[in-house]
Amino acid sequence: MKSLTATYLEVDLTSGGSSARPVPSEVVELYLGGRGLGARLLFDSTPPGLDPFDERMPIIFSVGPLTGSAAPQSNRFVVTTKSPATGAIADSHCGGSFATKLKKAGFDGVIVRGRSPRPVYLEIKDGKAELKDAAHLWGKGTVATQAALPASFGKAVIGPAGENRVPFACIVSQNRIAGRTGTGAVMGSKNLKAIIADGSAATFERDEAFKELQKEVTEFLRSHPMTGQILPTLGTANLVMTCAGRNIIPTRNFQKGHDRRTPELAGERMRDELLIRKDGCLSCPVKCGRHIRLGKGEGKGPEFETIGLLGNNLGIFDMQTVAELGELCDDLGMDTISMGGVLGFATELTERGLLNSELAWGRVEAYHEAIEATARRSGLGAELAEGTRALAKRRGGEEFAIQVKGLELPAYDPRGCFGQGLEYATNNRGGCHVRGSTMFLEATGPVSIDPHSTAGKPELVVFQQDMNAAVSSLVFCYFASYAVLPAFAFKLEASSAAYRLAMAAASRATGPALWLAMRMKNPAQLLWFEKFLSAAWGRRVGLGEFMRAGARIYNLERLYNLREGMSGSADTLPRRLLDEPTFPGAKAGVPLADMLRRYYRVRGWDSEGVPTPATLRRLAIRS
Amino acid sequence: MALFVPHYALAKRLGRTELRSEAATVGALLDEIRALVPPEEWRASLRAAILVNGRHIHYLQGMKTPLAADDEVWMVFPSSGG
């Protein structure tokens, strides 16, 4: 077995000092890398109750055991800290090339503490760290900032929103975004404008067996309908028509599940009318990014989430306008999901006379100004910049403030996918869709586990969350997991007996099958994730060990949140999503309570949502 | 009359993004649409999910699902992303 020790660079911005910190093999073996290792390091290195903007709060950048290996979809990094938006653990993931550059610079991660007395950026080159003056970059957008830094380096930068500690400020790398949970604000609180990395260290030793596996998985992903056709052809905007048909795309602050004009935002239209080229991360065969024609020339095609929250949710049905609002958020350094959620909520507040503003559905100019003002905390923006939860506390409307644990919800209305509702309610980082993507198995994928039933959903959500925790600790792109469903499922004709059988089996057997699977040791290697991890570690890792690592990581994050004062009472949804139906004949929204009780039992938590001592022992978690 | 929203490719073929129909069931509505397109193009549509007011017809009454005025019937393909 190879040495699994991970080496982090520790930097103290207050003193300006730095040193290498080895993370022992036994910790890496339990927490894999990326998200898992970041959670362990955060838990161990902070006292309870530390404010996200306290200078002792670390912000941790982690890569994974496969970074630099050129394994498909492995070129990502994770940022871990405490979220200023939620008060819970923050982890945000990003593609691009920064992860490999950091590895080439000689590190598996960077831990930054302290606060610089003046704006700086951190340059990491061939094992050495240097803080450099960033006065000339302060106040600049993420595009200009990256352009002003040396071209050969991988970069992770913030914009004005991060500098101004907007709790949903993001970190940008090329045109990829670590968007959620406000990690950019923590970076800004430290007067750290950017981290750049480059070097010539060997990143990964690839033997013939590894190259064969890499080729096999790349070909598999290229041939799979989801990762080889749908995502490459349409990008994530492929979801627009499906979510509209399913009645789950946010519309006017989640007052409805679609609009008659939603099809104007279809990914197919972007492809046919605006697409210039596809775009993607290093070593990714999918290339889900879009580069499109814009009024001013060309730019980034919006992701589905941006379309959902900054477009459909606000009554804007012109793709180029949505793209421009998305680019504005990227440049200012703000998460498009949270920004769209805040604007939707503020617009409804205005409609109801609870807020005095110019915001109105479809009024592009007002939204444009509000986004600028939010990043700079000026005028109305000073209120919007505190996020939906704080705005509701100040102005009212808590029942239609669409957030969970302080994080605005993404573009899947859970009233049409109950499991996704349970996932939102229980996710450690709050209202997020990529902790398990249960909606893929309920509503958007080829086989639909009855989205309006609660049966089997707790088991499904736990399985998906644990799988995601493990995959995003490698650090692989979670989109790869959409290829786990066999290709034949995409070819079934909806009226065929085989399709009906698959639907019935999925709805009835998923719960018991997953309950059983999660209790088995399962030494088999069923997915490519365990195979790649085995190659990195030089010993065999089975699916059971891989999934247990995911469960361990998930439970550790839960322990962090509990330690920081977040109890089980935070595992809920906004009243609108619980009480107000959007489907004809329905009397309410998501029936959360029954699913939640069962979810706690499946997780091995007590009735208050606290992991039991037996669960901690089973997962070898030291708390 | 129920509203039918075809998937993108079918909409292009039909030259319309939505149609109205007085069909009494989903099956009857799809028969109407099928008659408007060449058989080889209709084949591609067979893999689409049929949704009535957001609900998959598998969880309603399949092709016999009755349609009322103002019902919305959508045809969509599997999708994913985030």
PDB file of N, CA and C in Angstrom, chain A residues 226 230-231 236 238-239 241-242 244-246 258 260 263 268-269 271-272 305 412 433 440 444-446 448-450 452 479 482 490-494 499-500 503 507 583-584, chain B residues 3 5-9 11-12 17-18 20 43-59 62-63 71-82:
ATOM      1  N   MET A 226     -26.500   9.928 -20.645  1.00  0.00           N
ATOM      2  CA  MET A 226     -26.535  11.151 -19.837  1.00  0.00           C
ATOM      3  C   MET A 226     -25.247  11.961 -19.977  1.00  0.00           C
ATOM      4  N   ILE A 230     -26.667  13.804 -23.552  1.00  0.00           N
ATOM      5  CA  ILE A 230     -27.574  14.867 -23.091  1.00  0.00           C
ATOM      6  C   ILE A 230     -26.795  16.057 -22.507  1.00  0.00           C
ATOM      7  N   LEU A 231     -25.907  15.780 -21.542  1.00  0.00           N
ATOM      8  CA  LEU A 231     -25.137  16.894 -20.935  1.00  0.00           C
ATOM      9  C   LEU A 231     -24.184  17.563 -21.921  1.00  0.00           C
ATOM     10  N   THR A 236     -26.256  21.843 -18.728  1.00  0.00           N
ATOM     11  CA  THR A 236     -27.228  21.598 -17.656  1.00  0.00           C
ATOM     12  C   THR A 236     -28.603  22.191 -17.983  1.00  0.00           C
ATOM     13  N   ASN A 238     -30.336  21.373 -20.174  1.00  0.00           N
ATOM     14  CA  ASN A 238     -31.215  20.288 -20.636  1.00  0.00           C
ATOM     15  C   ASN A 238     -32.377  20.078 -19.674  1.00  0.00           C
ATOM     16  N   LEU A 239     -32.232  20.576 -18.452  1.00  0.00           N
ATOM     17  CA  LEU A 239     -33.252  20.339 -17.424  1.00  0.00           C
ATOM     18  C   LEU A 239     -34.480  21.238 -17.546  1.00  0.00           C
ATOM     19  N   MET A 241     -36.864  22.035 -19.807  1.00  0.00           N
ATOM     20  CA  MET A 241     -38.160  21.510 -20.270  1.00  0.00           C
ATOM     21  C   MET A 241     -38.699  20.438 -19.320  1.00  0.00           C
ATOM     22  N   THR A 242     -37.796  19.574 -18.843  1.00  0.00           N
ATOM     23  CA  THR A 242     -38.240  18.511 -17.945  1.00  0.00           C
ATOM     24  C   THR A 242     -38.810  19.094 -16.656  1.00  0.00           C
ATOM     25  N   ALA A 244     -39.993  22.050 -16.186  1.00  0.00           N
ATOM     26  CA  ALA A 244     -41.243  22.769 -16.460  1.00  0.00           C
ATOM     27  C   ALA A 244     -42.401  21.777 -16.587  1.00  0.00           C
ATOM     28  N   GLY A 245     -42.159  20.709 -17.342  1.00  0.00           N
ATOM     29  CA  GLY A 245     -43.195  19.684 -17.500  1.00  0.00           C
ATOM     30  C   GLY A 245     -43.551  19.031 -16.189  1.00  0.00           C
ATOM     31  N   ARG A 246     -42.566  18.881 -15.338  1.00  0.00           N
ATOM     32  CA  ARG A 246     -42.779  18.282 -14.017  1.00  0.00           C
ATOM     33  C   ARG A 246     -43.400  19.259 -13.024  1.00  0.00           C
ATOM     34  N   HIS A 258     -44.211  26.335 -12.918  1.00  0.00           N
ATOM     35  CA  HIS A 258     -43.713  26.677 -14.250  1.00  0.00           C
ATOM     36  C   HIS A 258     -44.534  27.842 -14.802  1.00  0.00           C
ATOM     37  N   ARG A 260     -45.986  29.574 -18.671  1.00  0.00           N
ATOM     38  CA  ARG A 260     -46.219  29.250 -20.091  1.00  0.00           C
ATOM     39  C   ARG A 260     -45.020  29.630 -20.953  1.00  0.00           C
ATOM     40  N   PRO A 263     -40.603  27.424 -21.743  1.00  0.00           N
ATOM     41  CA  PRO A 263     -39.899  26.801 -22.875  1.00  0.00           C
ATOM     42  C   PRO A 263     -38.986  27.755 -23.655  1.00  0.00           C
ATOM     43  N   GLU A 268     -32.355  23.430 -25.503  1.00  0.00           N
ATOM     44  CA  GLU A 268     -32.349  23.164 -26.946  1.00  0.00           C
ATOM     45  C   GLU A 268     -32.319  24.465 -27.734  1.00  0.00           C
ATOM     46  N   ARG A 269     -33.003  25.465 -27.224  1.00  0.00           N
ATOM     47  CA  ARG A 269     -32.996  26.773 -27.917  1.00  0.00           C
ATOM     48  C   ARG A 269     -31.626  27.421 -27.799  1.00  0.00           C
ATOM     49  N   ARG A 271     -28.846  25.853 -27.613  1.00  0.00           N
ATOM     50  CA  ARG A 271     -28.003  25.127 -28.571  1.00  0.00           C
ATOM     51  C   ARG A 271     -28.238  25.612 -30.001  1.00  0.00           C
ATOM     52  N   ASP A 272     -29.489  25.716 -30.383  1.00  0.00           N
ATOM     53  CA  ASP A 272     -29.797  26.025 -31.790  1.00  0.00           C
ATOM     54  C   ASP A 272     -29.585  27.491 -32.152  1.00  0.00           C
ATOM     55  N   GLU A 305     -29.270  26.210 -13.049  1.00  0.00           N
ATOM     56  CA  GLU A 305     -29.641  26.906 -11.806  1.00  0.00           C
ATOM     57  C   GLU A 305     -29.788  28.408 -12.036  1.00  0.00           C
ATOM     58  N   TYR A 412     -35.289  23.294  -7.997  1.00  0.00           N
ATOM     59  CA  TYR A 412     -36.197  22.136  -8.027  1.00  0.00           C
ATOM     60  C   TYR A 412     -37.189  22.311  -6.902  1.00  0.00           C
ATOM     61  N   HIS A 433     -28.987  21.144  -3.747  1.00  0.00           N
ATOM     62  CA  HIS A 433     -29.473  20.025  -4.563  1.00  0.00           C
ATOM     63  C   HIS A 433     -28.387  19.026  -4.939  1.00  0.00           C
ATOM     64  N   PHE A 440     -33.109  13.537  -9.446  1.00  0.00           N
ATOM     65  CA  PHE A 440     -32.789  12.819 -10.676  1.00  0.00           C
ATOM     66  C   PHE A 440     -33.515  11.482 -10.700  1.00  0.00           C
ATOM     67  N   THR A 444     -36.427  13.834 -12.805  1.00  0.00           N
ATOM     68  CA  THR A 444     -35.835  14.258 -14.078  1.00  0.00           C
ATOM     69  C   THR A 444     -35.196  13.133 -14.862  1.00  0.00           C
ATOM     70  N   GLY A 445     -34.847  12.037 -14.218  1.00  0.00           N
ATOM     71  CA  GLY A 445     -34.162  10.932 -14.888  1.00  0.00           C
ATOM     72  C   GLY A 445     -35.101  10.052 -15.689  1.00  0.00           C
ATOM     73  N   PRO A 446     -34.567   8.963 -16.247  1.00  0.00           N
ATOM     74  CA  PRO A 446     -35.374   8.124 -17.132  1.00  0.00           C
ATOM     75  C   PRO A 446     -36.398   7.264 -16.397  1.00  0.00           C
ATOM     76  N   SER A 448     -38.689   7.050 -12.878  1.00  0.00           N
ATOM     77  CA  SER A 448     -39.169   7.964 -11.849  1.00  0.00           C
ATOM     78  C   SER A 448     -39.708   7.190 -10.656  1.00  0.00           C
ATOM     79  N   ILE A 449     -38.977   7.268  -9.521  1.00  0.00           N
ATOM     80  CA  ILE A 449     -39.495   6.683  -8.283  1.00  0.00           C
ATOM     81  C   ILE A 449     -40.560   7.645  -7.778  1.00  0.00           C
ATOM     82  N   ASP A 450     -41.784   7.177  -7.711  1.00  0.00           N
ATOM     83  CA  ASP A 450     -42.944   8.064  -7.507  1.00  0.00           C
ATOM     84  C   ASP A 450     -42.603   9.338  -6.706  1.00  0.00           C
ATOM     85  N   HIS A 452     -44.341  11.749  -5.739  1.00  0.00           N
ATOM     86  CA  HIS A 452     -45.349  12.194  -4.770  1.00  0.00           C
ATOM     87  C   HIS A 452     -45.607  11.139  -3.698  1.00  0.00           C
ATOM     88  N   PHE A 479     -21.551  14.953 -11.369  1.00  0.00           N
ATOM     89  CA  PHE A 479     -22.292  14.657 -12.599  1.00  0.00           C
ATOM     90  C   PHE A 479     -21.983  13.254 -13.104  1.00  0.00           C
ATOM     91  N   TYR A 482     -24.484  10.478 -12.499  1.00  0.00           N
ATOM     92  CA  TYR A 482     -25.703  10.334 -13.296  1.00  0.00           C
ATOM     93  C   TYR A 482     -25.582   9.178 -14.284  1.00  0.00           C
ATOM     94  N   PHE A 490     -32.577   4.531 -20.440  1.00  0.00           N
ATOM     95  CA  PHE A 490     -32.870   5.714 -21.257  1.00  0.00           C
ATOM     96  C   PHE A 490     -33.521   5.337 -22.583  1.00  0.00           C
ATOM     97  N   LYS A 491     -33.450   4.032 -22.908  1.00  0.00           N
ATOM     98  CA  LYS A 491     -33.957   3.607 -24.215  1.00  0.00           C
ATOM     99  C   LYS A 491     -35.338   2.965 -24.130  1.00  0.00           C
ATOM    100  N   LEU A 492     -35.836   2.812 -22.911  1.00  0.00           N
ATOM    101  CA  LEU A 492     -37.146   2.174 -22.762  1.00  0.00           C
ATOM    102  C   LEU A 492     -38.246   3.090 -23.301  1.00  0.00           C
ATOM    103  N   GLU A 493     -39.169   2.495 -24.013  1.00  0.00           N
ATOM    104  CA  GLU A 493     -40.319   3.277 -24.492  1.00  0.00           C
ATOM    105  C   GLU A 493     -41.340   3.381 -23.368  1.00  0.00           C
ATOM    106  N   ALA A 494     -41.855   4.582 -23.172  1.00  0.00           N
ATOM    107  CA  ALA A 494     -42.683   4.866 -21.999  1.00  0.00           C
ATOM    108  C   ALA A 494     -43.941   4.006 -21.923  1.00  0.00           C
ATOM    109  N   TYR A 499     -40.763  -0.788 -19.282  1.00  0.00           N
ATOM    110  CA  TYR A 499     -40.714   0.519 -18.618  1.00  0.00           C
ATOM    111  C   TYR A 499     -41.608   0.523 -17.387  1.00  0.00           C
ATOM    112  N   ARG A 500     -42.821  -0.017 -17.575  1.00  0.00           N
ATOM    113  CA  ARG A 500     -43.754  -0.045 -16.440  1.00  0.00           C
ATOM    114  C   ARG A 500     -43.197  -0.898 -15.302  1.00  0.00           C
ATOM    115  N   MET A 503     -40.428   1.058 -13.534  1.00  0.00           N
ATOM    116  CA  MET A 503     -41.004   2.112 -12.681  1.00  0.00           C
ATOM    117  C   MET A 503     -41.575   1.505 -11.396  1.00  0.00           C
ATOM    118  N   SER A 507     -40.078   2.053  -7.565  1.00  0.00           N
ATOM    119  CA  SER A 507     -40.893   2.675  -6.520  1.00  0.00           C
ATOM    120  C   SER A 507     -41.072   1.754  -5.315  1.00  0.00           C
ATOM    121  N   PHE A 583     -49.889  21.405  -7.089  1.00  0.00           N
ATOM    122  CA  PHE A 583     -50.414  20.394  -8.005  1.00  0.00           C
ATOM    123  C   PHE A 583     -51.922  20.274  -7.829  1.00  0.00           C
ATOM    124  N   PRO A 584     -52.660  20.181  -8.933  1.00  0.00           N
ATOM    125  CA  PRO A 584     -54.112  20.054  -8.821  1.00  0.00           C
ATOM    126  C   PRO A 584     -54.483  18.844  -7.963  1.00  0.00           C
TER     127      PRO A 584
ATOM    128  N   LEU B   3     -54.268  21.470 -22.841  1.00  0.00           N
ATOM    129  CA  LEU B   3     -53.121  22.072 -23.511  1.00  0.00           C
ATOM    130  C   LEU B   3     -52.038  21.016 -23.650  1.00  0.00           C
ATOM    131  N   VAL B   5     -48.072  20.354 -24.640  1.00  0.00           N
ATOM    132  CA  VAL B   5     -46.764  20.982 -24.875  1.00  0.00           C
ATOM    133  C   VAL B   5     -45.798  19.885 -25.333  1.00  0.00           C
ATOM    134  N   PRO B   6     -45.446  19.883 -26.608  1.00  0.00           N
ATOM    135  CA  PRO B   6     -44.563  18.827 -27.123  1.00  0.00           C
ATOM    136  C   PRO B   6     -43.113  19.054 -26.710  1.00  0.00           C
ATOM    137  N   HIS B   7     -42.315  17.984 -26.756  1.00  0.00           N
ATOM    138  CA  HIS B   7     -40.883  18.188 -26.525  1.00  0.00           C
ATOM    139  C   HIS B   7     -40.325  19.024 -27.668  1.00  0.00           C
ATOM    140  N   TYR B   8     -39.121  19.536 -27.471  1.00  0.00           N
ATOM    141  CA  TYR B   8     -38.576  20.564 -28.357  1.00  0.00           C
ATOM    142  C   TYR B   8     -38.550  20.136 -29.828  1.00  0.00           C
ATOM    143  N   ALA B   9     -38.026  18.931 -30.078  1.00  0.00           N
ATOM    144  CA  ALA B   9     -37.896  18.488 -31.473  1.00  0.00           C
ATOM    145  C   ALA B   9     -39.263  18.314 -32.127  1.00  0.00           C
ATOM    146  N   ALA B  11     -41.963  19.915 -31.255  1.00  0.00           N
ATOM    147  CA  ALA B  11     -42.514  21.260 -31.447  1.00  0.00           C
ATOM    148  C   ALA B  11     -41.999  21.871 -32.741  1.00  0.00           C
ATOM    149  N   LYS B  12     -40.702  21.638 -33.012  1.00  0.00           N
ATOM    150  CA  LYS B  12     -40.138  22.179 -34.261  1.00  0.00           C
ATOM    151  C   LYS B  12     -40.803  21.523 -35.464  1.00  0.00           C
ATOM    152  N   THR B  17     -45.315  25.471 -30.424  1.00  0.00           N
ATOM    153  CA  THR B  17     -44.802  25.088 -29.108  1.00  0.00           C
ATOM    154  C   THR B  17     -45.914  24.569 -28.194  1.00  0.00           C
ATOM    155  N   GLU B  18     -47.149  24.752 -28.589  1.00  0.00           N
ATOM    156  CA  GLU B  18     -48.252  24.164 -27.818  1.00  0.00           C
ATOM    157  C   GLU B  18     -49.485  24.022 -28.704  1.00  0.00           C
ATOM    158  N   ARG B  20     -53.895  22.887 -28.598  1.00  0.00           N
ATOM    159  CA  ARG B  20     -55.090  22.617 -27.788  1.00  0.00           C
ATOM    160  C   ARG B  20     -55.784  21.370 -28.343  1.00  0.00           C
ATOM    161  N   ARG B  43     -41.383   7.795 -33.636  1.00  0.00           N
ATOM    162  CA  ARG B  43     -40.686   6.747 -32.872  1.00  0.00           C
ATOM    163  C   ARG B  43     -39.793   7.353 -31.793  1.00  0.00           C
ATOM    164  N   ALA B  44     -39.111   8.430 -32.152  1.00  0.00           N
ATOM    165  CA  ALA B  44     -38.208   9.068 -31.173  1.00  0.00           C
ATOM    166  C   ALA B  44     -38.980   9.594 -29.967  1.00  0.00           C
ATOM    167  N   SER B  45     -40.239   9.918 -30.187  1.00  0.00           N
ATOM    168  CA  SER B  45     -41.040  10.475 -29.084  1.00  0.00           C
ATOM    169  C   SER B  45     -41.492   9.405 -28.101  1.00  0.00           C
ATOM    170  N   LEU B  46     -41.387   8.151 -28.493  1.00  0.00           N
ATOM    171  CA  LEU B  46     -41.907   7.097 -27.621  1.00  0.00           C
ATOM    172  C   LEU B  46     -41.113   6.957 -26.323  1.00  0.00           C
ATOM    173  N   ARG B  47     -39.894   7.502 -26.322  1.00  0.00           N
ATOM    174  CA  ARG B  47     -39.080   7.406 -25.103  1.00  0.00           C
ATOM    175  C   ARG B  47     -39.325   8.590 -24.159  1.00  0.00           C
ATOM    176  N   ALA B  48     -40.141   9.496 -24.584  1.00  0.00           N
ATOM    177  CA  ALA B  48     -40.423  10.664 -23.734  1.00  0.00           C
ATOM    178  C   ALA B  48     -41.409  10.292 -22.629  1.00  0.00           C
ATOM    179  N   ALA B  49     -41.260  10.962 -21.482  1.00  0.00           N
ATOM    180  CA  ALA B  49     -42.232  10.789 -20.403  1.00  0.00           C
ATOM    181  C   ALA B  49     -43.450  11.658 -20.708  1.00  0.00           C
ATOM    182  N   ILE B  50     -44.616  11.142 -20.386  1.00  0.00           N
ATOM    183  CA  ILE B  50     -45.855  11.916 -20.575  1.00  0.00           C
ATOM    184  C   ILE B  50     -46.331  12.366 -19.194  1.00  0.00           C
ATOM    185  N   LEU B  51     -46.495  13.657 -19.053  1.00  0.00           N
ATOM    186  CA  LEU B  51     -46.866  14.233 -17.761  1.00  0.00           C
ATOM    187  C   LEU B  51     -48.187  14.978 -17.887  1.00  0.00           C
ATOM    188  N   VAL B  52     -49.080  14.730 -16.955  1.00  0.00           N
ATOM    189  CA  VAL B  52     -50.336  15.487 -16.926  1.00  0.00           C
ATOM    190  C   VAL B  52     -50.336  16.332 -15.663  1.00  0.00           C
ATOM    191  N   ASN B  53     -50.378  17.609 -15.845  1.00  0.00           N
ATOM    192  CA  ASN B  53     -50.285  18.557 -14.727  1.00  0.00           C
ATOM    193  C   ASN B  53     -49.088  18.233 -13.833  1.00  0.00           C
ATOM    194  N   GLY B  54     -47.991  17.876 -14.461  1.00  0.00           N
ATOM    195  CA  GLY B  54     -46.754  17.627 -13.726  1.00  0.00           C
ATOM    196  C   GLY B  54     -46.587  16.205 -13.223  1.00  0.00           C
ATOM    197  N   ARG B  55     -47.633  15.391 -13.330  1.00  0.00           N
ATOM    198  CA  ARG B  55     -47.546  14.018 -12.812  1.00  0.00           C
ATOM    199  C   ARG B  55     -47.357  13.033 -13.951  1.00  0.00           C
ATOM    200  N   HIS B  56     -46.465  12.069 -13.747  1.00  0.00           N
ATOM    201  CA  HIS B  56     -46.196  11.049 -14.759  1.00  0.00           C
ATOM    202  C   HIS B  56     -47.427  10.163 -14.908  1.00  0.00           C
ATOM    203  N   ILE B  57     -47.794   9.858 -16.141  1.00  0.00           N
ATOM    204  CA  ILE B  57     -49.030   9.076 -16.336  1.00  0.00           C
ATOM    205  C   ILE B  57     -48.911   7.663 -15.775  1.00  0.00           C
ATOM    206  N   HIS B  58     -47.683   7.196 -15.551  1.00  0.00           N
ATOM    207  CA  HIS B  58     -47.532   5.880 -14.918  1.00  0.00           C
ATOM    208  C   HIS B  58     -48.226   5.880 -13.562  1.00  0.00           C
ATOM    209  N   TYR B  59     -48.202   7.013 -12.863  1.00  0.00           N
ATOM    210  CA  TYR B  59     -48.799   7.104 -11.532  1.00  0.00           C
ATOM    211  C   TYR B  59     -50.226   7.641 -11.596  1.00  0.00           C
ATOM    212  N   GLY B  62     -52.219   5.828 -16.837  1.00  0.00           N
ATOM    213  CA  GLY B  62     -51.545   5.516 -18.099  1.00  0.00           C
ATOM    214  C   GLY B  62     -52.203   6.230 -19.263  1.00  0.00           C
ATOM    215  N   MET B  63     -52.296   5.544 -20.395  1.00  0.00           N
ATOM    216  CA  MET B  63     -52.883   6.149 -21.590  1.00  0.00           C
ATOM    217  C   MET B  63     -54.378   6.439 -21.417  1.00  0.00           C
ATOM    218  N   ASP B  71     -56.317  21.046 -18.330  1.00  0.00           N
ATOM    219  CA  ASP B  71     -55.210  20.138 -18.017  1.00  0.00           C
ATOM    220  C   ASP B  71     -54.042  20.449 -18.948  1.00  0.00           C
ATOM    221  N   GLU B  72     -52.849  20.244 -18.443  1.00  0.00           N
ATOM    222  CA  GLU B  72     -51.643  20.432 -19.263  1.00  0.00           C
ATOM    223  C   GLU B  72     -50.948  19.089 -19.443  1.00  0.00           C
ATOM    224  N   VAL B  73     -50.658  18.756 -20.679  1.00  0.00           N
ATOM    225  CA  VAL B  73     -49.956  17.507 -20.987  1.00  0.00           C
ATOM    226  C   VAL B  73     -48.607  17.866 -21.605  1.00  0.00           C
ATOM    227  N   TRP B  74     -47.538  17.413 -20.974  1.00  0.00           N
ATOM    228  CA  TRP B  74     -46.190  17.710 -21.484  1.00  0.00           C
ATOM    229  C   TRP B  74     -45.504  16.405 -21.872  1.00  0.00           C
ATOM    230  N   MET B  75     -44.687  16.498 -22.885  1.00  0.00           N
ATOM    231  CA  MET B  75     -43.821  15.386 -23.292  1.00  0.00           C
ATOM    232  C   MET B  75     -42.396  15.842 -23.060  1.00  0.00           C
ATOM    233  N   VAL B  76     -41.663  15.121 -22.207  1.00  0.00           N
ATOM    234  CA  VAL B  76     -40.287  15.552 -21.918  1.00  0.00           C
ATOM    235  C   VAL B  76     -39.349  14.350 -21.902  1.00  0.00           C
ATOM    236  N   PHE B  77     -38.078  14.614 -22.164  1.00  0.00           N
ATOM    237  CA  PHE B  77     -37.066  13.565 -22.140  1.00  0.00           C
ATOM    238  C   PHE B  77     -36.301  13.589 -20.823  1.00  0.00           C
ATOM    239  N   PRO B  78     -35.636  12.471 -20.480  1.00  0.00           N
ATOM    240  CA  PRO B  78     -34.837  12.456 -19.243  1.00  0.00           C
ATOM    241  C   PRO B  78     -33.766  13.541 -19.280  1.00  0.00           C
ATOM    242  N   SER B  79     -33.443  14.040 -18.115  1.00  0.00           N
ATOM    243  CA  SER B  79     -32.441  15.107 -18.056  1.00  0.00           C
ATOM    244  C   SER B  79     -31.706  15.031 -16.727  1.00  0.00           C
ATOM    245  N   SER B  80     -30.588  15.724 -16.659  1.00  0.00           N
ATOM    246  CA  SER B  80     -29.836  15.779 -15.400  1.00  0.00           C
ATOM    247  C   SER B  80     -28.871  16.945 -15.431  1.00  0.00           C
ATOM    248  N   GLY B  81     -28.206  17.162 -14.327  1.00  0.00           N
ATOM    249  CA  GLY B  81     -27.250  18.257 -14.226  1.00  0.00           C
ATOM    250  C   GLY B  81     -27.386  18.873 -12.858  1.00  0.00           C
ATOM    251  N   GLY B  82     -27.163  20.165 -12.771  1.00  0.00           N
ATOM    252  CA  GLY B  82     -27.322  20.768 -11.457  1.00  0.00           C
ATOM    253  C   GLY B  82     -26.977  22.234 -11.519  1.00  0.00           C
TER     254      GLY B  82
END
